[in-house]
Structure formats: C-alpha cells, structure tokens
PDB file of C-alpha atoms and ligand atoms in Angstrom:
ATOM      1  CA  UNK A  23     -47.441  10.980  -2.965  1.00 69.00           C
ATOM      2  CA  UNK A  24     -48.678   8.818  -5.809  1.00 86.00           C
ATOM      3  CA  UNK A  25     -48.223   5.045  -5.820  1.00 90.00           C
ATOM      4  CA  UNK A  26     -45.681   5.308  -8.642  1.00 91.00           C
ATOM      5  CA  UNK A  27     -43.760   7.948  -6.666  1.00 91.00           C
ATOM      6  CA  UNK A  28     -43.771   5.744  -3.585  1.00 93.00           C
ATOM      7  CA  UNK A  29     -42.486   2.742  -5.531  1.00 95.00           C
ATOM      8  CA  UNK A  30     -39.764   4.877  -7.073  1.00 94.00           C
ATOM      9  CA  UNK A  31     -38.698   6.232  -3.662  1.00 94.00           C
ATOM     10  CA  UNK A  32     -38.585   2.771  -2.096  1.00 96.00           C
ATOM     11  CA  UNK A  33     -36.708   1.391  -5.101  1.00 96.00           C
ATOM     12  CA  UNK A  34     -33.987   4.046  -5.066  1.00 96.00           C
ATOM     13  CA  UNK A  35     -33.662   3.913  -1.280  1.00 96.00           C
ATOM     14  CA  UNK A  36     -33.145   0.148  -1.420  1.00 97.00           C
ATOM     15  CA  UNK A  37     -30.537   0.436  -4.162  1.00 96.00           C
ATOM     16  CA  UNK A  38     -28.628   3.137  -2.268  1.00 96.00           C
ATOM     17  CA  UNK A  39     -28.723   1.290   1.058  1.00 95.00           C
ATOM     18  CA  UNK A  40     -27.744  -1.957  -0.690  1.00 94.00           C
ATOM     19  CA  UNK A  41     -24.833  -0.271  -2.433  1.00 93.00           C
ATOM     20  CA  UNK A  42     -23.336   1.161   0.751  1.00 92.00           C
ATOM     21  CA  UNK A  43     -23.986  -2.069   2.647  1.00 92.00           C
ATOM     22  CA  UNK A  44     -21.932  -3.963   0.076  1.00 89.00           C
ATOM     23  CA  UNK A  45     -19.026  -1.561  -0.058  1.00 85.00           C
ATOM     24  CA  UNK A  46     -18.870  -0.769   3.662  1.00 85.00           C
ATOM     25  CA  UNK A  47     -20.327  -3.659   5.628  1.00 85.00           C
ATOM     26  CA  UNK A  48     -20.279  -6.924   3.749  1.00 85.00           C
ATOM     27  CA  UNK A  49     -18.693  -7.358   0.350  1.00 81.00           C
ATOM     28  CA  UNK A  50     -19.241 -10.836  -1.115  1.00 81.00           C
ATOM     29  CA  UNK A  51     -16.867 -10.032  -3.996  1.00 78.00           C
ATOM     30  CA  UNK A  52     -13.902  -9.053  -1.812  1.00 74.00           C
ATOM     31  CA  UNK A  53     -10.789 -11.184  -1.835  1.00 69.00           C
ATOM     32  CA  UNK A  54     -10.795 -13.434   1.238  1.00 71.00           C
ATOM     33  CA  UNK A  55      -7.535 -13.681   3.177  1.00 65.00           C
ATOM     34  CA  UNK A  56      -6.659 -17.334   3.559  1.00 81.00           C
ATOM     35  CA  UNK A  57      -3.154 -16.780   4.914  1.00 91.00           C
ATOM     36  CA  UNK A  58      -3.037 -16.741   8.653  1.00 92.00           C
ATOM     37  CA  UNK A  59      -1.408 -13.822  10.451  1.00 93.00           C
ATOM     38  CA  UNK A  60      -0.612 -14.654  14.110  1.00 94.00           C
ATOM     39  CA  UNK A  61      -1.951 -12.147  16.638  1.00 95.00           C
ATOM     40  CA  UNK A  62       1.483 -10.966  17.769  1.00 96.00           C
ATOM     41  CA  UNK A  63       2.544 -10.432  14.147  1.00 96.00           C
ATOM     42  CA  UNK A  64      -0.669  -8.510  13.406  1.00 96.00           C
ATOM     43  CA  UNK A  65       0.119  -6.155  16.293  1.00 97.00           C
ATOM     44  CA  UNK A  66       3.655  -5.541  14.971  1.00 97.00           C
ATOM     45  CA  UNK A  67       2.439  -4.990  11.394  1.00 95.00           C
ATOM     46  CA  UNK A  68       0.237  -2.122  12.616  1.00 92.00           C
ATOM     47  CA  UNK A  69       3.021  -0.435  14.622  1.00 93.00           C
ATOM     48  CA  UNK A  70       4.802   2.511  12.885  1.00 89.00           C
ATOM     49  CA  UNK A  71       7.897   2.082  15.100  1.00 93.00           C
ATOM     50  CA  UNK A  72       8.238  -1.520  13.982  1.00 96.00           C
ATOM     51  CA  UNK A  73       8.123  -0.287  10.391  1.00 94.00           C
ATOM     52  CA  UNK A  74      11.257   1.797  11.005  1.00 93.00           C
ATOM     53  CA  UNK A  75      13.111  -1.243  12.347  1.00 96.00           C
ATOM     54  CA  UNK A  76      11.681  -3.244   9.465  1.00 97.00           C
ATOM     55  CA  UNK A  77      13.300  -0.836   7.026  1.00 96.00           C
ATOM     56  CA  UNK A  78      16.752  -1.611   8.446  1.00 96.00           C
ATOM     57  CA  UNK A  79      16.017  -5.342   8.459  1.00 97.00           C
ATOM     58  CA  UNK A  80      14.890  -5.093   4.869  1.00 98.00           C
ATOM     59  CA  UNK A  81      18.102  -3.356   3.838  1.00 97.00           C
ATOM     60  CA  UNK A  82      20.149  -6.072   5.537  1.00 96.00           C
ATOM     61  CA  UNK A  83      18.227  -9.147   4.424  1.00 96.00           C
ATOM     62  CA  UNK A  84      16.380  -8.304   1.240  1.00 97.00           C
ATOM     63  CA  UNK A  85      18.069  -5.472  -0.637  1.00 97.00           C
ATOM     64  CA  UNK A  86      20.607  -7.821  -2.204  1.00 97.00           C
ATOM     65  CA  UNK A  87      17.723  -8.933  -4.442  1.00 97.00           C
ATOM     66  CA  UNK A  88      14.818  -6.479  -4.043  1.00 98.00           C
ATOM     67  CA  UNK A  89      14.385  -2.717  -4.319  1.00 97.00           C
ATOM     68  CA  UNK A  90      11.624  -0.550  -2.835  1.00 96.00           C
ATOM     69  CA  UNK A  91      11.842   2.376  -5.218  1.00 94.00           C
ATOM     70  CA  UNK A  92       8.963   4.327  -3.678  1.00 91.00           C
ATOM     71  CA  UNK A  93      10.964   4.510  -0.463  1.00 94.00           C
ATOM     72  CA  UNK A  94      14.365   5.168  -2.036  1.00 94.00           C
ATOM     73  CA  UNK A  95      15.705   1.683  -1.235  1.00 96.00           C
ATOM     74  CA  UNK A  96      17.671   0.166  -4.106  1.00 97.00           C
ATOM     75  CA  UNK A  97      19.695  -2.958  -4.751  1.00 97.00           C
ATOM     76  CA  UNK A  98      22.793  -3.108  -2.564  1.00 96.00           C
ATOM     77  CA  UNK A  99      25.018  -3.697  -5.584  1.00 96.00           C
ATOM     78  CA  UNK A 100      23.570  -0.625  -7.318  1.00 96.00           C
ATOM     79  CA  UNK A 101      24.021   1.568  -4.252  1.00 95.00           C
ATOM     80  CA  UNK A 102      27.680   0.521  -4.175  1.00 95.00           C
ATOM     81  CA  UNK A 103      28.377   1.994  -7.619  1.00 95.00           C
ATOM     82  CA  UNK A 104      30.719   5.007  -7.462  1.00 94.00           C
ATOM     83  CA  UNK A 105      28.462   7.166  -9.662  1.00 94.00           C
ATOM     84  CA  UNK A 106      25.294   6.287  -7.721  1.00 96.00           C
ATOM     85  CA  UNK A 107      25.059   9.257  -5.331  1.00 94.00           C
ATOM     86  CA  UNK A 108      25.500  11.660  -8.212  1.00 95.00           C
ATOM     87  CA  UNK A 109      22.773   9.952 -10.266  1.00 95.00           C
ATOM     88  CA  UNK A 110      20.395  10.092  -7.294  1.00 94.00           C
ATOM     89  CA  UNK A 111      20.988  13.776  -6.705  1.00 93.00           C
ATOM     90  CA  UNK A 112      20.760  14.847 -10.334  1.00 94.00           C
ATOM     91  CA  UNK A 113      17.927  12.585 -11.534  1.00 93.00           C
ATOM     92  CA  UNK A 114      16.075  11.760  -8.306  1.00 93.00           C
ATOM     93  CA  UNK A 115      13.295  13.465  -6.415  1.00 93.00           C
ATOM     94  CA  UNK A 116      13.893  13.793  -2.651  1.00 93.00           C
ATOM     95  CA  UNK A 117      11.638  11.708  -0.380  1.00 90.00           C
ATOM     96  CA  UNK A 118      11.030  13.772   2.753  1.00 87.00           C
ATOM     97  CA  UNK A 119      10.266  12.598   6.271  1.00 84.00           C
ATOM     98  CA  UNK A 120       9.516  14.551   9.422  1.00 79.00           C
ATOM     99  CA  UNK A 121      11.531  13.493  12.460  1.00 78.00           C
ATOM    100  CA  UNK A 122      11.178  15.366  15.774  1.00 82.00           C
ATOM    101  CA  UNK A 123       9.566  18.241  13.931  1.00 84.00           C
ATOM    102  CA  UNK A 124      12.427  18.531  11.438  1.00 89.00           C
ATOM    103  CA  UNK A 125      12.063  17.733   7.756  1.00 90.00           C
ATOM    104  CA  UNK A 126      14.775  15.390   6.515  1.00 90.00           C
ATOM    105  CA  UNK A 127      15.642  13.790   3.201  1.00 91.00           C
ATOM    106  CA  UNK A 128      15.123  10.063   3.695  1.00 89.00           C
ATOM    107  CA  UNK A 129      16.176   9.047   0.215  1.00 91.00           C
ATOM    108  CA  UNK A 130      15.603   9.760  -3.431  1.00 94.00           C
ATOM    109  CA  UNK A 131      12.914   8.505  -5.744  1.00 93.00           C
ATOM    110  CA  UNK A 132      14.249   7.623  -9.170  1.00 93.00           C
ATOM    111  CA  UNK A 133      11.974   7.075 -12.194  1.00 92.00           C
ATOM    112  CA  UNK A 134      11.778   3.442 -13.180  1.00 92.00           C
ATOM    113  CA  UNK A 135      13.428   3.810 -16.599  1.00 94.00           C
ATOM    114  CA  UNK A 136      16.397   5.690 -15.150  1.00 94.00           C
ATOM    115  CA  UNK A 137      16.820   3.137 -12.372  1.00 95.00           C
ATOM    116  CA  UNK A 138      16.580   0.167 -14.693  1.00 95.00           C
ATOM    117  CA  UNK A 139      19.114   1.692 -17.074  1.00 95.00           C
ATOM    118  CA  UNK A 140      21.623   2.178 -14.247  1.00 95.00           C
ATOM    119  CA  UNK A 141      20.855  -1.219 -12.692  1.00 96.00           C
ATOM    120  CA  UNK A 142      20.631  -3.170 -15.957  1.00 96.00           C
ATOM    121  CA  UNK A 143      23.632  -5.405 -15.357  1.00 96.00           C
ATOM    122  CA  UNK A 144      22.665  -6.075 -11.734  1.00 97.00           C
ATOM    123  CA  UNK A 145      19.113  -7.001 -12.693  1.00 97.00           C
ATOM    124  CA  UNK A 146      20.381  -9.278 -15.453  1.00 97.00           C
ATOM    125  CA  UNK A 147      22.749 -11.005 -13.037  1.00 97.00           C
ATOM    126  CA  UNK A 148      19.838 -11.649 -10.677  1.00 97.00           C
ATOM    127  CA  UNK A 149      17.750 -12.974 -13.539  1.00 97.00           C
ATOM    128  CA  UNK A 150      20.568 -15.320 -14.527  1.00 97.00           C
ATOM    129  CA  UNK A 151      20.775 -16.648 -10.955  1.00 96.00           C
ATOM    130  CA  UNK A 152      17.078 -16.889 -10.057  1.00 96.00           C
ATOM    131  CA  UNK A 153      15.315 -17.355 -13.377  1.00 95.00           C
ATOM    132  CA  UNK A 154      13.517 -14.035 -13.026  1.00 94.00           C
ATOM    133  CA  UNK A 155      14.186 -10.576 -11.707  1.00 96.00           C
ATOM    134  CA  UNK A 156      13.091 -10.372  -8.049  1.00 97.00           C
ATOM    135  CA  UNK A 157      10.281  -7.796  -8.153  1.00 96.00           C
ATOM    136  CA  UNK A 158      10.426  -4.275  -6.744  1.00 96.00           C
ATOM    137  CA  UNK A 159       8.383  -4.440  -3.544  1.00 97.00           C
ATOM    138  CA  UNK A 160       6.984  -0.871  -3.375  1.00 95.00           C
ATOM    139  CA  UNK A 161       3.364  -1.923  -3.819  1.00 93.00           C
ATOM    140  CA  UNK A 162       3.492  -5.614  -2.919  1.00 96.00           C
ATOM    141  CA  UNK A 163       1.588  -5.011   0.333  1.00 95.00           C
ATOM    142  CA  UNK A 164      -1.437  -3.734  -1.574  1.00 92.00           C
ATOM    143  CA  UNK A 165      -1.300  -6.689  -3.949  1.00 91.00           C
ATOM    144  CA  UNK A 166      -0.780  -9.488  -1.422  1.00 92.00           C
ATOM    145  CA  UNK A 167      -1.812  -8.296   2.051  1.00 92.00           C
ATOM    146  CA  UNK A 168      -0.144  -8.960   5.427  1.00 95.00           C
ATOM    147  CA  UNK A 169      -1.040 -12.642   5.892  1.00 95.00           C
ATOM    148  CA  UNK A 170       0.406 -13.741   2.573  1.00 96.00           C
ATOM    149  CA  UNK A 171       3.587 -11.687   3.013  1.00 97.00           C
ATOM    150  CA  UNK A 172       4.178 -12.972   6.544  1.00 97.00           C
ATOM    151  CA  UNK A 173       3.726 -16.608   5.555  1.00 97.00           C
ATOM    152  CA  UNK A 174       5.679 -16.194   2.323  1.00 97.00           C
ATOM    153  CA  UNK A 175       8.723 -14.557   3.934  1.00 97.00           C
ATOM    154  CA  UNK A 176       8.703 -17.112   6.760  1.00 97.00           C
ATOM    155  CA  UNK A 177       8.680 -19.970   4.269  1.00 96.00           C
ATOM    156  CA  UNK A 178       8.535 -19.138   0.540  1.00 96.00           C
ATOM    157  CA  UNK A 179       8.308 -22.768  -0.627  1.00 95.00           C
ATOM    158  CA  UNK A 180       5.240 -23.448   1.478  1.00 93.00           C
ATOM    159  CA  UNK A 181       3.307 -20.546  -0.080  1.00 93.00           C
ATOM    160  CA  UNK A 182       4.725 -20.588  -3.617  1.00 93.00           C
ATOM    161  CA  UNK A 183       6.072 -24.090  -4.328  1.00 94.00           C
ATOM    162  CA  UNK A 184       8.981 -24.037  -6.773  1.00 94.00           C
ATOM    163  CA  UNK A 185       9.825 -20.360  -6.194  1.00 95.00           C
ATOM    164  CA  UNK A 186      13.475 -19.347  -6.351  1.00 95.00           C
ATOM    165  CA  UNK A 187      13.076 -16.901  -3.482  1.00 96.00           C
ATOM    166  CA  UNK A 188      15.198 -18.337  -0.660  1.00 96.00           C
ATOM    167  CA  UNK A 189      14.072 -18.916   2.918  1.00 96.00           C
ATOM    168  CA  UNK A 190      15.918 -16.342   5.022  1.00 96.00           C
ATOM    169  CA  UNK A 191      14.436 -16.731   8.503  1.00 96.00           C
ATOM    170  CA  UNK A 192      14.731 -19.837  10.653  1.00 96.00           C
ATOM    171  CA  UNK A 193      12.728 -19.829  13.888  1.00 94.00           C
ATOM    172  CA  UNK A 194      14.609 -23.021  14.894  1.00 95.00           C
ATOM    173  CA  UNK A 195      17.840 -21.053  15.209  1.00 95.00           C
ATOM    174  CA  UNK A 196      16.602 -17.498  15.716  1.00 94.00           C
ATOM    175  CA  UNK A 197      13.864 -17.027  18.311  1.00 94.00           C
ATOM    176  CA  UNK A 198      13.306 -13.486  17.040  1.00 95.00           C
ATOM    177  CA  UNK A 199      12.600 -14.635  13.469  1.00 96.00           C
ATOM    178  CA  UNK A 200       8.786 -14.275  13.551  1.00 96.00           C
ATOM    179  CA  UNK A 201       9.052 -10.755  15.015  1.00 97.00           C
ATOM    180  CA  UNK A 202      11.651  -9.764  12.426  1.00 97.00           C
ATOM    181  CA  UNK A 203       9.453 -10.966   9.579  1.00 98.00           C
ATOM    182  CA  UNK A 204       6.474  -9.093  11.038  1.00 98.00           C
ATOM    183  CA  UNK A 205       8.611  -5.932  11.206  1.00 98.00           C
ATOM    184  CA  UNK A 206       9.511  -6.308   7.540  1.00 98.00           C
ATOM    185  CA  UNK A 207       5.815  -6.678   6.689  1.00 98.00           C
ATOM    186  CA  UNK A 208       5.157  -3.550   8.797  1.00 97.00           C
ATOM    187  CA  UNK A 209       7.760  -1.762   6.703  1.00 97.00           C
ATOM    188  CA  UNK A 210       6.226  -2.898   3.392  1.00 97.00           C
ATOM    189  CA  UNK A 211       2.872  -1.730   4.708  1.00 95.00           C
ATOM    190  CA  UNK A 212       4.224   1.684   5.667  1.00 93.00           C
ATOM    191  CA  UNK A 213       5.621   2.155   2.155  1.00 93.00           C
ATOM    192  CA  UNK A 214       2.376   1.328   0.404  1.00 89.00           C
ATOM    193  CA  UNK A 215       0.261   3.511   2.681  1.00 81.00           C
ATOM    194  CA  UNK A 216       0.194   7.301   2.802  1.00 78.00           C
ATOM    195  CA  UNK A 217       1.585   8.972   5.946  1.00 74.00           C
ATOM    196  CA  UNK A 218      -0.858   9.703   8.828  1.00 76.00           C
ATOM    197  CA  UNK A 219      -0.969  13.422   7.984  1.00 79.00           C
ATOM    198  CA  UNK A 220      -1.692  12.612   4.334  1.00 82.00           C
ATOM    199  CA  UNK A 221      -4.414  10.167   5.403  1.00 86.00           C
ATOM    200  CA  UNK A 222      -6.013  12.811   7.653  1.00 91.00           C
ATOM    201  CA  UNK A 223      -5.947  15.289   4.783  1.00 93.00           C
ATOM    202  CA  UNK A 224      -7.656  12.792   2.469  1.00 93.00           C
ATOM    203  CA  UNK A 225     -10.319  12.022   5.075  1.00 94.00           C
ATOM    204  CA  UNK A 226     -11.123  15.725   5.468  1.00 96.00           C
ATOM    205  CA  UNK A 227     -11.256  16.117   1.684  1.00 96.00           C
ATOM    206  CA  UNK A 228     -13.552  13.102   1.375  1.00 95.00           C
ATOM    207  CA  UNK A 229     -15.955  14.300   4.056  1.00 96.00           C
ATOM    208  CA  UNK A 230     -15.949  17.829   2.620  1.00 97.00           C
ATOM    209  CA  UNK A 231     -16.689  16.524  -0.883  1.00 97.00           C
ATOM    210  CA  UNK A 232     -19.556  14.291   0.194  1.00 97.00           C
ATOM    211  CA  UNK A 233     -20.880  17.097   2.428  1.00 97.00           C
ATOM    212  CA  UNK A 234     -20.783  19.506  -0.496  1.00 98.00           C
ATOM    213  CA  UNK A 235     -22.862  17.203  -2.679  1.00 97.00           C
ATOM    214  CA  UNK A 236     -25.429  16.601   0.053  1.00 97.00           C
ATOM    215  CA  UNK A 237     -25.719  20.340   0.743  1.00 97.00           C
ATOM    216  CA  UNK A 238     -26.002  21.181  -2.964  1.00 98.00           C
ATOM    217  CA  UNK A 239     -28.613  18.441  -3.341  1.00 97.00           C
ATOM    218  CA  UNK A 240     -30.755  20.008  -0.623  1.00 97.00           C
ATOM    219  CA  UNK A 241     -30.335  23.533  -1.972  1.00 97.00           C
ATOM    220  CA  UNK A 242     -31.323  22.441  -5.474  1.00 97.00           C
ATOM    221  CA  UNK A 243     -34.257  20.480  -4.154  1.00 96.00           C
ATOM    222  CA  UNK A 244     -35.604  23.504  -2.231  1.00 95.00           C
ATOM    223  CA  UNK A 245     -34.926  25.765  -5.171  1.00 95.00           C
ATOM    224  CA  UNK A 246     -36.778  23.459  -7.529  1.00 94.00           C
ATOM    225  CA  UNK A 247     -39.730  23.325  -5.132  1.00 93.00           C
ATOM    226  CA  UNK A 248     -39.887  27.097  -4.966  1.00 94.00           C
ATOM    227  CA  UNK A 249     -39.686  27.474  -8.720  1.00 94.00           C
ATOM    228  CA  UNK A 250     -42.465  24.915  -9.170  1.00 93.00           C
ATOM    229  CA  UNK A 251     -44.573  26.741  -6.554  1.00 93.00           C
ATOM    230  CA  UNK A 252     -44.066  30.059  -8.321  1.00 93.00           C
ATOM    231  CA  UNK A 253     -45.126  28.434 -11.567  1.00 92.00           C
ATOM    232  CA  UNK A 254     -48.153  27.048  -9.798  1.00 88.00           C
ATOM    233  CA  UNK A 255     -47.316  23.460 -10.650  1.00 80.00           C
ATOM    234  CA  UNK A 256     -46.767  21.790  -7.277  1.00 65.00           C
TER     235      UNK A 256
HETATM  236  C1  LIG B 307      18.662 -14.126  -3.040  1.00 68.05           C
HETATM  237  C2  LIG B 307      17.661 -13.298  -3.620  1.00 68.05           C
HETATM  238  C3  LIG B 307      16.468 -12.898  -2.763  1.00 68.05           C
HETATM  239  C4  LIG B 307      16.480 -12.385  -1.491  1.00 68.05           C
HETATM  240  C5  LIG B 307      17.661 -12.114  -0.583  1.00 68.05           C
HETATM  241  C6  LIG B 307      15.122 -12.087  -1.177  1.00 68.05           C
HETATM  242  N1  LIG B 307      14.302 -12.432  -2.223  1.00 68.05           N
HETATM  243 FE1  LIG B 307      12.303 -12.125  -2.346  1.00 68.05          FE
HETATM  244  N2  LIG B 307      12.265 -12.935  -4.200  1.00 68.05           N
HETATM  245  C7  LIG B 307      13.358 -13.403  -4.875  1.00 68.05           C
HETATM  246  C8  LIG B 307      12.928 -13.912  -6.158  1.00 68.05           C
HETATM  247  C9  LIG B 307      13.837 -14.533  -7.203  1.00 68.05           C
HETATM  248  C10 LIG B 307      11.543 -13.722  -6.232  1.00 68.05           C
HETATM  249  C11 LIG B 307      10.591 -14.121  -7.354  1.00 68.05           C
HETATM  250  C12 LIG B 307      10.022 -15.439  -6.957  1.00 68.05           C
HETATM  251  C13 LIG B 307       8.969 -15.991  -7.845  1.00 68.05           C
HETATM  252  O1  LIG B 307       8.179 -15.219  -8.420  1.00 68.05           O
HETATM  253  O2  LIG B 307       8.916 -17.220  -7.922  1.00 68.05           O
HETATM  254  C14 LIG B 307      11.161 -13.097  -4.983  1.00 68.05           C
HETATM  255  C15 LIG B 307       9.863 -12.739  -4.682  1.00 68.05           C
HETATM  256  C16 LIG B 307       9.490 -12.087  -3.538  1.00 68.05           C
HETATM  257  C17 LIG B 307       8.155 -11.622  -3.245  1.00 68.05           C
HETATM  258  C18 LIG B 307       6.946 -11.731  -4.168  1.00 68.05           C
HETATM  259  C19 LIG B 307       6.179 -12.973  -3.944  1.00 68.05           C
HETATM  260  C20 LIG B 307       4.966 -13.032  -4.833  1.00 68.05           C
HETATM  261  O3  LIG B 307       3.981 -13.605  -4.421  1.00 68.05           O
HETATM  262  O4  LIG B 307       4.991 -12.505  -5.945  1.00 68.05           O
HETATM  263  C21 LIG B 307       8.192 -11.044  -2.022  1.00 68.05           C
HETATM  264  C22 LIG B 307       7.031 -10.405  -1.267  1.00 68.05           C
HETATM  265  C23 LIG B 307       9.541 -11.119  -1.541  1.00 68.05           C
HETATM  266  N3  LIG B 307      10.297 -11.766  -2.475  1.00 68.05           N
HETATM  267  C24 LIG B 307       9.962 -10.632  -0.328  1.00 68.05           C
HETATM  268  C25 LIG B 307      11.264 -10.700   0.122  1.00 68.05           C
HETATM  269  C26 LIG B 307      11.687 -10.164   1.395  1.00 68.05           C
HETATM  270  C27 LIG B 307      10.819  -9.433   2.376  1.00 68.05           C
HETATM  271  C28 LIG B 307      13.020 -10.447   1.509  1.00 68.05           C
HETATM  272  C29 LIG B 307      13.915 -10.151   2.681  1.00 68.05           C
HETATM  273  C30 LIG B 307      13.537 -10.755   3.931  1.00 68.05           C
HETATM  274  C31 LIG B 307      13.425 -11.120   0.287  1.00 68.05           C
HETATM  275  N4  LIG B 307      12.337 -11.271  -0.513  1.00 68.05           N
HETATM  276  C32 LIG B 307      14.720 -11.534   0.023  1.00 68.05           C
HETATM  277  C33 LIG B 307      14.671 -13.381  -4.435  1.00 68.05           C
HETATM  278  C34 LIG B 307      15.097 -12.927  -3.212  1.00 68.05           C
END
C-alpha cells in the first residue's frame, strides 16, 4: 500500500472509531442530568408493573389538569361529558394492549385538533386558573428525564420557582409519597417508550439493516477487485 493510501486508511479509521466512541461511549455534548433520582425511585421507574399502578395514580391525582393523549388519558372534566364516549368511538383510534395473551382496547387516541375542539372550554378554564394550560404529558419523559420529573412532582416550586403547578405529595403526611411519585414517573416513561415487543422488533430491524450494509460493502469490494483484476489494473 502506498503512503498516501496508508494515511487515508488511518484517517478514515480514526474518524469512524471517533464517531462511534462519541455516540456510544462518551458524548461530551449530551445533556447532563443534574436532578437526583434516589436509588429506590430509579428501581420503581424501570418497573413495568409500577407503571400500571402509576397510570391509576395519574388518573386520580393529575388528570384534573393534565392529559396523556398518546395513552388515551384525558382531562377528567372532558371524560365526564355525556357525548364523550361517542366522540371517542367515532373519531378515535383504539389503543391496544395485550393482557394475559388477550388483546384489549385500553383507550382511544384522539387527534389533537379534535380533542382541543371538544375540550376548549375546559382548557380555557384551566388557563384562567393557572395562567397557562397545563401541558399534555405524553412526551414529557423524553423532554425532561426521570430525575427532573421525580424532583418536580415531589416539589414543583423547588425545581421551577414561581410555577402554578401545585405540590400534590407530602412525605410528611404520607410515607408512601416518594414511591407514588416514582410510580407516576414510571407511567410517564412507559407512555413515551415503545412496548417491549416493538423495541425487540426495532432492534432486529436495526441489526439487519447494518448487517445488510456491511455485507453489501464486502460484496462490492470483492466485485470491484475482480473487475480490476480482469481489466489488468490491480
Ligand atoms: C391543579 C392543576 C394541576 C394538577 C392537579 C397537576 N398539575 Fe402539573 N402542571 C400544572 C400547570 C399549571 C403546569 C404548568 C406549569 C408551568 O409551566 O409553570 C404544570 C406542569 C407540569 C409539568 C411540566 C413541567 C415542566 O418542566 O414543563 C409536569 C411534568 C407536570 N405538571 C406533572 C404533573 C403530574 C405528574 C401531576 C399529578 C401528580 C400533576 N402535574 C398535577 C397544573 C397541575
């Protein structure tokens, strides 16, 4: 191999290794989590069973102000409307879940514009009371991460001074409060993440795609070599 070829090879190898090192091993540009997540809470956040309990807790404690549209959870006051079930069934798309091998309808996904038209008065009432519409929390986990959410729900003022979001959990009076908050974070995580079977499917697709490119690369490389040999160039 010529000196120029060697330099080129080393150069491209370094760039490739550097690239994967940064995205897989150490990324200096990544957002650093500065909000502490206690060990016990971290365990709960990763537990799918806790997420199911978290969904019920969310409906009780949070759905008076927040929806999770991706999971078919809407404002309590909207769900109490007499025409609501009919709107869901005619305009919504069923959200399916598998329980004990059976496929069940867990709720309905409603497009944002339809939901906001139906919920207009409710959202305006909330805005009048809190200065802004409490956000839909479908993707909040991806935006904020577990540490922030845990600390924020435990004590909103401490994390976001001046916020109108009320403190709802009081460890002084309720020993279970930290676990409940962790379960709610587990729920928000489960909504923002694809199901385990979907994740497995994506992994297989990813590996197959990368494998295909590597294989094609080799085939083309050999083919090129053979063509060059036939032409008497190599
Ligand atoms: C009484 C109404 C009310 C209830 C109940 C309520 N929230 Fe909120 N929440 C708000 C408002 C208002 C905001 C917007 C605050 C802001 O941006 O200052 C908010 C914002 C948030 C945010 C976004 C914070 C951010 O950084 O943008 C999260 C997450 C959140 N709430 C979670 C929850 C959870 C979980 C519950 C149930 C345990 C809950 N909220 C119950 C009113 C409420």
